[in-house]
Short mmCIF file of C-alpha atoms and ligand atoms in Angstrom, two decimals:
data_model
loop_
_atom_site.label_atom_id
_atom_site.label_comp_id
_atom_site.label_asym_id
_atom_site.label_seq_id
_atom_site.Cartn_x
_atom_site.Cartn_y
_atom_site.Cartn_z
CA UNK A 94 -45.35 -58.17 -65.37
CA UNK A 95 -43.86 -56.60 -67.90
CA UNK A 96 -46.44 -55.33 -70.18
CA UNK A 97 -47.84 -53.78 -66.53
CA UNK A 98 -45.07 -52.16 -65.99
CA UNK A 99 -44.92 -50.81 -69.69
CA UNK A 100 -48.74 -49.73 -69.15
CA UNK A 101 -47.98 -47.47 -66.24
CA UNK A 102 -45.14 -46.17 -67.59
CA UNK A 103 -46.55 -45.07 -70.70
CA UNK A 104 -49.50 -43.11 -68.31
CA UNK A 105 -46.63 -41.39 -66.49
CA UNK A 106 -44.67 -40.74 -69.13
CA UNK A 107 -47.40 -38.79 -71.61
CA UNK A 108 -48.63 -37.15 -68.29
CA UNK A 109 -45.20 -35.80 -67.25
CA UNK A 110 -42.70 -35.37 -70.34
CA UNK A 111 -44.02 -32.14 -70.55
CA UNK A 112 -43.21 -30.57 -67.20
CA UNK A 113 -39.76 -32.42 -67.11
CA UNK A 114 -39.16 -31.23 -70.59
CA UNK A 115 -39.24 -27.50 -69.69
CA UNK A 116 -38.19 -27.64 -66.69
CA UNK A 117 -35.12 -29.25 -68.15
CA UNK A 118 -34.90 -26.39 -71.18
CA UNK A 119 -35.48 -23.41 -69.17
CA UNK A 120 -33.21 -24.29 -66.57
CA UNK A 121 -30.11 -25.20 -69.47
CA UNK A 122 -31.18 -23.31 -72.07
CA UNK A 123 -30.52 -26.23 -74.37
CA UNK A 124 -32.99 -28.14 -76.58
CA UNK A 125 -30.04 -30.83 -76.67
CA UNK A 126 -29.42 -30.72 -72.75
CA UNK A 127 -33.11 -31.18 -72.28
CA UNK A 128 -33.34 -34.15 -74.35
CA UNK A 129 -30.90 -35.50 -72.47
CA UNK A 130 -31.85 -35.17 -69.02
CA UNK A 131 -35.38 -36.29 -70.11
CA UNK A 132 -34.43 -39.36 -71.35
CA UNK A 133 -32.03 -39.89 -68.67
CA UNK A 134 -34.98 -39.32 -65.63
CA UNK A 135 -37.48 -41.45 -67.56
CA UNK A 136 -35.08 -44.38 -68.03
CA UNK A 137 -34.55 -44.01 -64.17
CA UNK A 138 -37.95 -43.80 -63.55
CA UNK A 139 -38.64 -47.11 -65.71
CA UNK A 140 -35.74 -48.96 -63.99
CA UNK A 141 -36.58 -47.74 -60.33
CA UNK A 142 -40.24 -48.86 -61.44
CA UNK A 143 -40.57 -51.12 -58.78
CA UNK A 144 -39.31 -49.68 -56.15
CA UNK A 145 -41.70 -46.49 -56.09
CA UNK A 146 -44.50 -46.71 -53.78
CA UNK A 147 -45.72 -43.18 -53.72
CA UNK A 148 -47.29 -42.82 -57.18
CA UNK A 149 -49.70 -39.58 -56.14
CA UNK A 150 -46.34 -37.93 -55.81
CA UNK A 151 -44.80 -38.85 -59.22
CA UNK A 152 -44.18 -35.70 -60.77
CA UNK A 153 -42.11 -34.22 -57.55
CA UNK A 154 -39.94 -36.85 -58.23
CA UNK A 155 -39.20 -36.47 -61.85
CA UNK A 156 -38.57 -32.90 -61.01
CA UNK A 157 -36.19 -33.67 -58.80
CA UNK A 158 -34.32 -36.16 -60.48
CA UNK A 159 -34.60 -33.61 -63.14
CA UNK A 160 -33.13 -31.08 -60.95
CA UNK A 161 -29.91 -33.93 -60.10
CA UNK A 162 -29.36 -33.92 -63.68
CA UNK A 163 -29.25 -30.38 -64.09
CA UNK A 164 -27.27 -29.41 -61.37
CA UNK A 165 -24.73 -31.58 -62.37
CA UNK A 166 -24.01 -30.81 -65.45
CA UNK A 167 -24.09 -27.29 -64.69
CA UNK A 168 -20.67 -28.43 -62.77
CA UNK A 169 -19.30 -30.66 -65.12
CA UNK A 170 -19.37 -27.41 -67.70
CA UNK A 171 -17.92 -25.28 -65.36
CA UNK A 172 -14.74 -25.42 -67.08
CA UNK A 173 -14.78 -22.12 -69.09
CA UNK A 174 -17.55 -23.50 -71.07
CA UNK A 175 -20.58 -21.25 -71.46
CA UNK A 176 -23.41 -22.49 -68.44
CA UNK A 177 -26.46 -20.81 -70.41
CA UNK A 178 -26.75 -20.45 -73.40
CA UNK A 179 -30.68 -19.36 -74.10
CA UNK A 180 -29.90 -19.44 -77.41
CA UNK A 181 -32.26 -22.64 -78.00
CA UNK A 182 -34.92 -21.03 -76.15
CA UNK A 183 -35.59 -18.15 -78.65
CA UNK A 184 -35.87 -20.92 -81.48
CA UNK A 185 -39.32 -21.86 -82.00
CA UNK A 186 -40.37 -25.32 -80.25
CA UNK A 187 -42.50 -26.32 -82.52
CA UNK A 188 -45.28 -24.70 -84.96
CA UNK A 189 -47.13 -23.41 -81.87
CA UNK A 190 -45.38 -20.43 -81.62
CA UNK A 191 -46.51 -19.13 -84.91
CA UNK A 192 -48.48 -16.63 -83.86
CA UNK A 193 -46.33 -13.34 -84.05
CA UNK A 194 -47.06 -11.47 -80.93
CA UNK A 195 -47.02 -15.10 -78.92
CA UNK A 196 -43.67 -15.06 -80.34
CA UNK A 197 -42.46 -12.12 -79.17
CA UNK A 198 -43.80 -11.87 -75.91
CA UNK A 199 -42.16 -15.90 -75.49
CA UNK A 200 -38.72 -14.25 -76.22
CA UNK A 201 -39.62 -10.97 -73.43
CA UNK A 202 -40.58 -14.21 -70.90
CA UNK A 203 -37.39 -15.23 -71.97
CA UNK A 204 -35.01 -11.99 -71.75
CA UNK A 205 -36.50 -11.68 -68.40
CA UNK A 206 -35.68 -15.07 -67.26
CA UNK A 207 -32.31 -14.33 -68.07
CA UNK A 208 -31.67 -11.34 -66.19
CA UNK A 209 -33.53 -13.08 -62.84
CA UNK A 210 -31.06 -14.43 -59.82
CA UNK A 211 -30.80 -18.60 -60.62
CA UNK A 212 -32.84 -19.30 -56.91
CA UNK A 213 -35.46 -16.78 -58.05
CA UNK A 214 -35.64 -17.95 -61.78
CA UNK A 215 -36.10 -21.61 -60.39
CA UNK A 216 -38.80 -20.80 -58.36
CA UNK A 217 -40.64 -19.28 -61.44
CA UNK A 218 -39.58 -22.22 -63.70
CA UNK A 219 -41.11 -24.88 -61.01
CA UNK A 220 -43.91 -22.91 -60.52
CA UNK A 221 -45.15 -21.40 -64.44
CA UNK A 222 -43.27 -24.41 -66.29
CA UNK A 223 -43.53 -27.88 -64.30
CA UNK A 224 -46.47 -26.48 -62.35
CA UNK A 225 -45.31 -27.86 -58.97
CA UNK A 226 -47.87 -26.60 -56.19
CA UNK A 227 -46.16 -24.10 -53.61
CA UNK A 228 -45.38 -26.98 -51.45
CA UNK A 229 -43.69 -28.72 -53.34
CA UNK A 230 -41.46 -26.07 -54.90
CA UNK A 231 -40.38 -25.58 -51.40
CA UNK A 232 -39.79 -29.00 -50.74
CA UNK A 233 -37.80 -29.52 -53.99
CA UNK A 234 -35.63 -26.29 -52.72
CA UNK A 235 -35.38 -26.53 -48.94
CA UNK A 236 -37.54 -23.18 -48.49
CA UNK A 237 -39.91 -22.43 -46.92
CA UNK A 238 -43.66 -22.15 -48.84
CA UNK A 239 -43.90 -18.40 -47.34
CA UNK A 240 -40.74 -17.92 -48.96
CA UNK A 241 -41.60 -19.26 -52.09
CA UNK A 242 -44.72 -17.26 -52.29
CA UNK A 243 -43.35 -13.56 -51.60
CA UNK A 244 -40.19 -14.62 -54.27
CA UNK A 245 -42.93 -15.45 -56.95
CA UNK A 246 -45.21 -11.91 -56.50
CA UNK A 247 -41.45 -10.40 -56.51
CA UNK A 248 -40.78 -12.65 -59.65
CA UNK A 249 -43.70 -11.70 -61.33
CA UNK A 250 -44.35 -8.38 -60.26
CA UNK A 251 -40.93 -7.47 -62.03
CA UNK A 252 -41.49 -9.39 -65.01
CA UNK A 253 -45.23 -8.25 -65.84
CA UNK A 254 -44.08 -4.42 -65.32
CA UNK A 255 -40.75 -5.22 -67.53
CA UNK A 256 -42.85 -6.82 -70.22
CA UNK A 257 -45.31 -4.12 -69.97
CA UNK A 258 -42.56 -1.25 -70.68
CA UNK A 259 -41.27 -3.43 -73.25
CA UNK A 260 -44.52 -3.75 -75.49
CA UNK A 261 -45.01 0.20 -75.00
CA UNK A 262 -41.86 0.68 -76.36
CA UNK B 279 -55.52 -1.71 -50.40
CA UNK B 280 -53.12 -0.51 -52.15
CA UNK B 281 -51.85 -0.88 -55.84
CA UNK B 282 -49.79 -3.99 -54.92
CA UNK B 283 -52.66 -5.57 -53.08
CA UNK B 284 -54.79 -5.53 -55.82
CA UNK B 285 -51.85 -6.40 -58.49
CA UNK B 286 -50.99 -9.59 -56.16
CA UNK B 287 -54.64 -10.68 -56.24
CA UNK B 288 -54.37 -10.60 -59.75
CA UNK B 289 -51.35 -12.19 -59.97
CA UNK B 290 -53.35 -15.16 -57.31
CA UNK B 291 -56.21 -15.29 -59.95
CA UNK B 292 -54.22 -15.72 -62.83
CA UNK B 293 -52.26 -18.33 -60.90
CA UNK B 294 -55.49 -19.87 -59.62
CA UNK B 295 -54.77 -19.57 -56.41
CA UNK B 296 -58.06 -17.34 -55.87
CA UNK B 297 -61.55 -18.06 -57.11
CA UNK B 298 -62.93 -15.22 -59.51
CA UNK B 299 -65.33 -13.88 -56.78
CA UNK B 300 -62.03 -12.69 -54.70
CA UNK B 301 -61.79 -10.75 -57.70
CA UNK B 302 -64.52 -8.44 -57.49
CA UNK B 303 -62.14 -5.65 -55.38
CA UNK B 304 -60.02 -5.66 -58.29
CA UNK B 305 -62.59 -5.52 -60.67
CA UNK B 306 -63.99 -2.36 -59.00
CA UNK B 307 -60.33 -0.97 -59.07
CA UNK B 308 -59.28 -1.24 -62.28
CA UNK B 309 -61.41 1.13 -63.96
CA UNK B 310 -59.92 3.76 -62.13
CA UNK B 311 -56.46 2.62 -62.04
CA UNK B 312 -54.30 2.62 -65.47
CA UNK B 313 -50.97 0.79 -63.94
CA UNK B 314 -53.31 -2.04 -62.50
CA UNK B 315 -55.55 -2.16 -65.36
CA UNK B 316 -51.86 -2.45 -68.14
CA UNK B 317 -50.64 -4.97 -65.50
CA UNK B 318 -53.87 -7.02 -65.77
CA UNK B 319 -53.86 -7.40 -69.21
CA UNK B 320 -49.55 -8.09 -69.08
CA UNK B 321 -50.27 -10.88 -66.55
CA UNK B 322 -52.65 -12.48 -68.66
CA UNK B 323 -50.95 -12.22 -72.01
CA UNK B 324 -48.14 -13.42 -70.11
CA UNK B 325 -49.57 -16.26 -68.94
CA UNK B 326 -51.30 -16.87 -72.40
CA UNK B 327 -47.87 -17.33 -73.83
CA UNK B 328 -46.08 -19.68 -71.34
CA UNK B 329 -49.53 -21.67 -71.50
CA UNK B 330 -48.46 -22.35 -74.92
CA UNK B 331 -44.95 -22.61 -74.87
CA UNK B 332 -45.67 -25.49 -72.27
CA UNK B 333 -47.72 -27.62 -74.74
CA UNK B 334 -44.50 -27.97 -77.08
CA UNK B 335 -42.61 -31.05 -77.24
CA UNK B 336 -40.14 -32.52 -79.64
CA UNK B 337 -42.29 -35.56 -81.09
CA UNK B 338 -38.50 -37.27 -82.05
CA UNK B 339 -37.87 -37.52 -78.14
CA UNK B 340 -40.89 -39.93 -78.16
CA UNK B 341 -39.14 -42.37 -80.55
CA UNK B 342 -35.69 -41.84 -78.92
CA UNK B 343 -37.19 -42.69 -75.12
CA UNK B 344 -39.24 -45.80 -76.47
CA UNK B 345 -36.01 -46.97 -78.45
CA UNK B 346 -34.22 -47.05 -75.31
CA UNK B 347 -36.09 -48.16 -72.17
CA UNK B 348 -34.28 -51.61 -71.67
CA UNK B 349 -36.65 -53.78 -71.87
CA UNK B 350 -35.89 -57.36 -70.34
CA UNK B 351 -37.05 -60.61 -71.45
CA UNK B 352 -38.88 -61.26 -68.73
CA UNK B 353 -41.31 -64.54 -68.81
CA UNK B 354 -44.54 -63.82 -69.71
CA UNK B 355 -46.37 -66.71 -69.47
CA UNK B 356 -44.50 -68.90 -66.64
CA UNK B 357 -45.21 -72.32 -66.51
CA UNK B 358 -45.65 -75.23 -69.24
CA UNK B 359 -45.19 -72.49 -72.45
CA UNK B 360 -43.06 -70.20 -71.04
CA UNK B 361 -42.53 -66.99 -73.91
CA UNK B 362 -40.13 -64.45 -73.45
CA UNK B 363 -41.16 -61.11 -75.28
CA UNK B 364 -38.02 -60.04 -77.28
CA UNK B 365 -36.82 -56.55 -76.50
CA UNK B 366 -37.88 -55.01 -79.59
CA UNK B 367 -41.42 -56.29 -79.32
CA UNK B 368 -41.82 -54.51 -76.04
CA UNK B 369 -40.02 -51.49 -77.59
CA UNK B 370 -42.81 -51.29 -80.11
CA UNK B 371 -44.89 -51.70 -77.52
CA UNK B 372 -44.14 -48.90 -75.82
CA UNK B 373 -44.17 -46.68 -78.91
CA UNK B 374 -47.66 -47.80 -79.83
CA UNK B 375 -48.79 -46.81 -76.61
CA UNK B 376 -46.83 -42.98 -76.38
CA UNK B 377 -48.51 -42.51 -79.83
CA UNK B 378 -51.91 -43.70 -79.27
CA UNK B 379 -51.71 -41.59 -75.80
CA UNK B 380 -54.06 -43.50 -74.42
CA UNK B 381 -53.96 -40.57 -71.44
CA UNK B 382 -52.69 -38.19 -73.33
CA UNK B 383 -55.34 -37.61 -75.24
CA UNK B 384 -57.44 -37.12 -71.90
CA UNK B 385 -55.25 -35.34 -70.48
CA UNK B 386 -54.82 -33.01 -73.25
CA UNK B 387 -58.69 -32.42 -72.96
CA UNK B 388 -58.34 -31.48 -69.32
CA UNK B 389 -55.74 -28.82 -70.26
CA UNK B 390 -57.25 -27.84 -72.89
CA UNK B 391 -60.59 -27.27 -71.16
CA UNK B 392 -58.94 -25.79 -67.61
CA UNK B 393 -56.50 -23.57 -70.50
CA UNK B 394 -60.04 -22.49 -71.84
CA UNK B 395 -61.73 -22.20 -68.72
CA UNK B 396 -59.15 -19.76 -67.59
CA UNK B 397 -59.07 -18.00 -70.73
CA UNK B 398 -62.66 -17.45 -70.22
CA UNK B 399 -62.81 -16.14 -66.93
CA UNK B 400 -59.85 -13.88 -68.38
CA UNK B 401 -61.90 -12.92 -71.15
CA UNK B 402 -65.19 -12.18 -68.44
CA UNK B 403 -63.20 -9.97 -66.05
CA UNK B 404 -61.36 -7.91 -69.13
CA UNK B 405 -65.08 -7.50 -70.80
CA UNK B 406 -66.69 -6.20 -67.44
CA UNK B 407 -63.98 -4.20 -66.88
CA UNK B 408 -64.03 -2.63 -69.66
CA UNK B 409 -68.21 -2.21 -70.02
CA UNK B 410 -67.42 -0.65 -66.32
CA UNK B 411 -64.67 1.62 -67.54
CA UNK B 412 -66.77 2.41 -70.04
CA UNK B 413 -69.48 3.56 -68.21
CA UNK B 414 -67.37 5.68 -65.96
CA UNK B 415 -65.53 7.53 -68.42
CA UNK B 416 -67.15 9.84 -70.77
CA UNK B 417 -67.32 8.10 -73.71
CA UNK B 418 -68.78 9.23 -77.37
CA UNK B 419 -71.18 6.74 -78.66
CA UNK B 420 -70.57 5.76 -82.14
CA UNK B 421 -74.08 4.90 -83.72
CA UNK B 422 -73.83 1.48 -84.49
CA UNK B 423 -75.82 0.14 -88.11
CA UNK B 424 -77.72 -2.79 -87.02
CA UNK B 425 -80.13 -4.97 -89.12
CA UNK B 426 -83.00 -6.52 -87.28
CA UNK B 427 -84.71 -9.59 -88.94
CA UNK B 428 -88.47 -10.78 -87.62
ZN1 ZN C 722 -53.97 0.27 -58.96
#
């Protein structure tokens, strides 16, 4: 039934837009891009409805059809265009950012995202931003969850002790 | 343990991949240890501010998504009276629904009280720490003007 369908969907969709969303934005650096690709996995989602059978997993599978989406437009701009711009990012997403030093220490997260390896600055999107669960993060990137734990203390590690030396300054 | 032991078992706390009693080795640490104690508080700024730069989202996307799901016609009453609910009916539909977030708004409470719940532990560990610190280090006390009401 329709109005089922539209029921469940709803659930998922306030549940999840979230995670896709900045999962989407951190990995383009676009507000635009991230629009996009969440509108794009949600329509999938509602016209794949009924073919889903594993609901409890829901949420690795936006992220990965989030991930499709990203990864391929990342090749179709290829050609000389700019691939990330973060430009978006330092914009403020809303009024919840008003708090000054919120707002600066968001654009430090940021500047350190930037200067991360792409594999290693995944891992910390899918973990901090789409909170994926280790195992899943490794599924998602053919890892293994060992592997995706040392690579976040490394991730981390660097960008506490960057942030810190930042503030001091 | 050394300085990265303790600085990954805060980084497991802060991740909530530890309970706060695997945090009593760091707690003892920290008031003798400057780099841990400055990492500590980074970690958990840090993760103060991507806490709250997770809970944004463009409220236009909302209208845009519900605008767009294609919605058939499908029969929603089959048999004798057989009424087919026009696209834009279910569109509306859908908005009402996003908008009255009929699990958003719980699950907004269970973020908001796991976001606080974390905040407080945060806030527990800093505050002993520092009352510990405190007591270690030689401190001048600053007389303090109370007023006491019977
Ligand atoms: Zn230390």
């Amino acid at each position: 039934m329709e109005n089922t369908r539209l029921f469940a969907f709803t659930q998922i969709y306030n549940q999840h837009k979230k995670a896709v969303y900045h999962y989407s934005l951190k990995m383009t650096g676009y507000c635009s891009s991230a629009e996009d690709i969440v509108q794009c996995v949600f329509l999938k989602l509602y016209e794949k409805f009924e073919t889903i059978n594993n609901f409890d997993s829901i949420k690795y599978w936006l992220i990965k059809t989030a991930r499709n989406e990203v990864y391929s437009r990342s090749r179709n701009k290829m050609n000389g265009a700019k691939e990330f711009d973060e430009a978006d990012i330092s914009q403020p997403m809303g009024n919840v950012e008003a708090d000054f030093e919120m707002k600066e220490l968001s654009g430090l997260i940021n500047d350190e995202l930037n200067l991360l390896e792409p594999d290693f600055r995944e891992i910390y999107i899918l973990r901090e931003y789409s909170g994926l669960t280790y195992d899943e993060i490794a599924g998602v990137l053919n890892i293994s969850k060992e592997l995706v734990k040392s690579r976040l203390y490394q991730i981390r590690t660097t960008l506490i002790k960057n942030i810190s030396k930042k503030l001091k300054d | 343990m050394n300085c990265t032991d303790y600085q990954n078992r805060i980084l497991d706390f802060i991740d909530g991949q530890s309970a706060a009693d695997n945090f009593n080795d760091v707690f003892f640490h920290l008031p003798v240890c400057a780099e841990c104690r400055e990492f500590f508080q980074t970690a958990a700024k840090v993760n103060s501010a991507v806490s709250i730069q997770k809970e944004s989202y463009p409220a236009s996307l909302d209208i845009k998504i519900a605008a767009n799901i294609p919605v058939n016609s499908k029969p929603l009453f089959a048999g004798v009276l057989t009424y087919r609910i026009p696209a834009y009916f279910a569109a509306a539909l859908l908005l009402i629904m996003i908008f009255a977030g009929l699990t958003a708004m719980k699950e907004l409470n269970y973020y908001r009280s796991s976001l606080e719940r974390t905040s407080i532990q945060l806030d527990e560990q800093i505050h002993k720490t520092e009352l510990l610190f405190h007591s270690l280090a030689p401190v001048e006390v600053t007389p303090v003007k109370q007023n006491y009401y019977y």
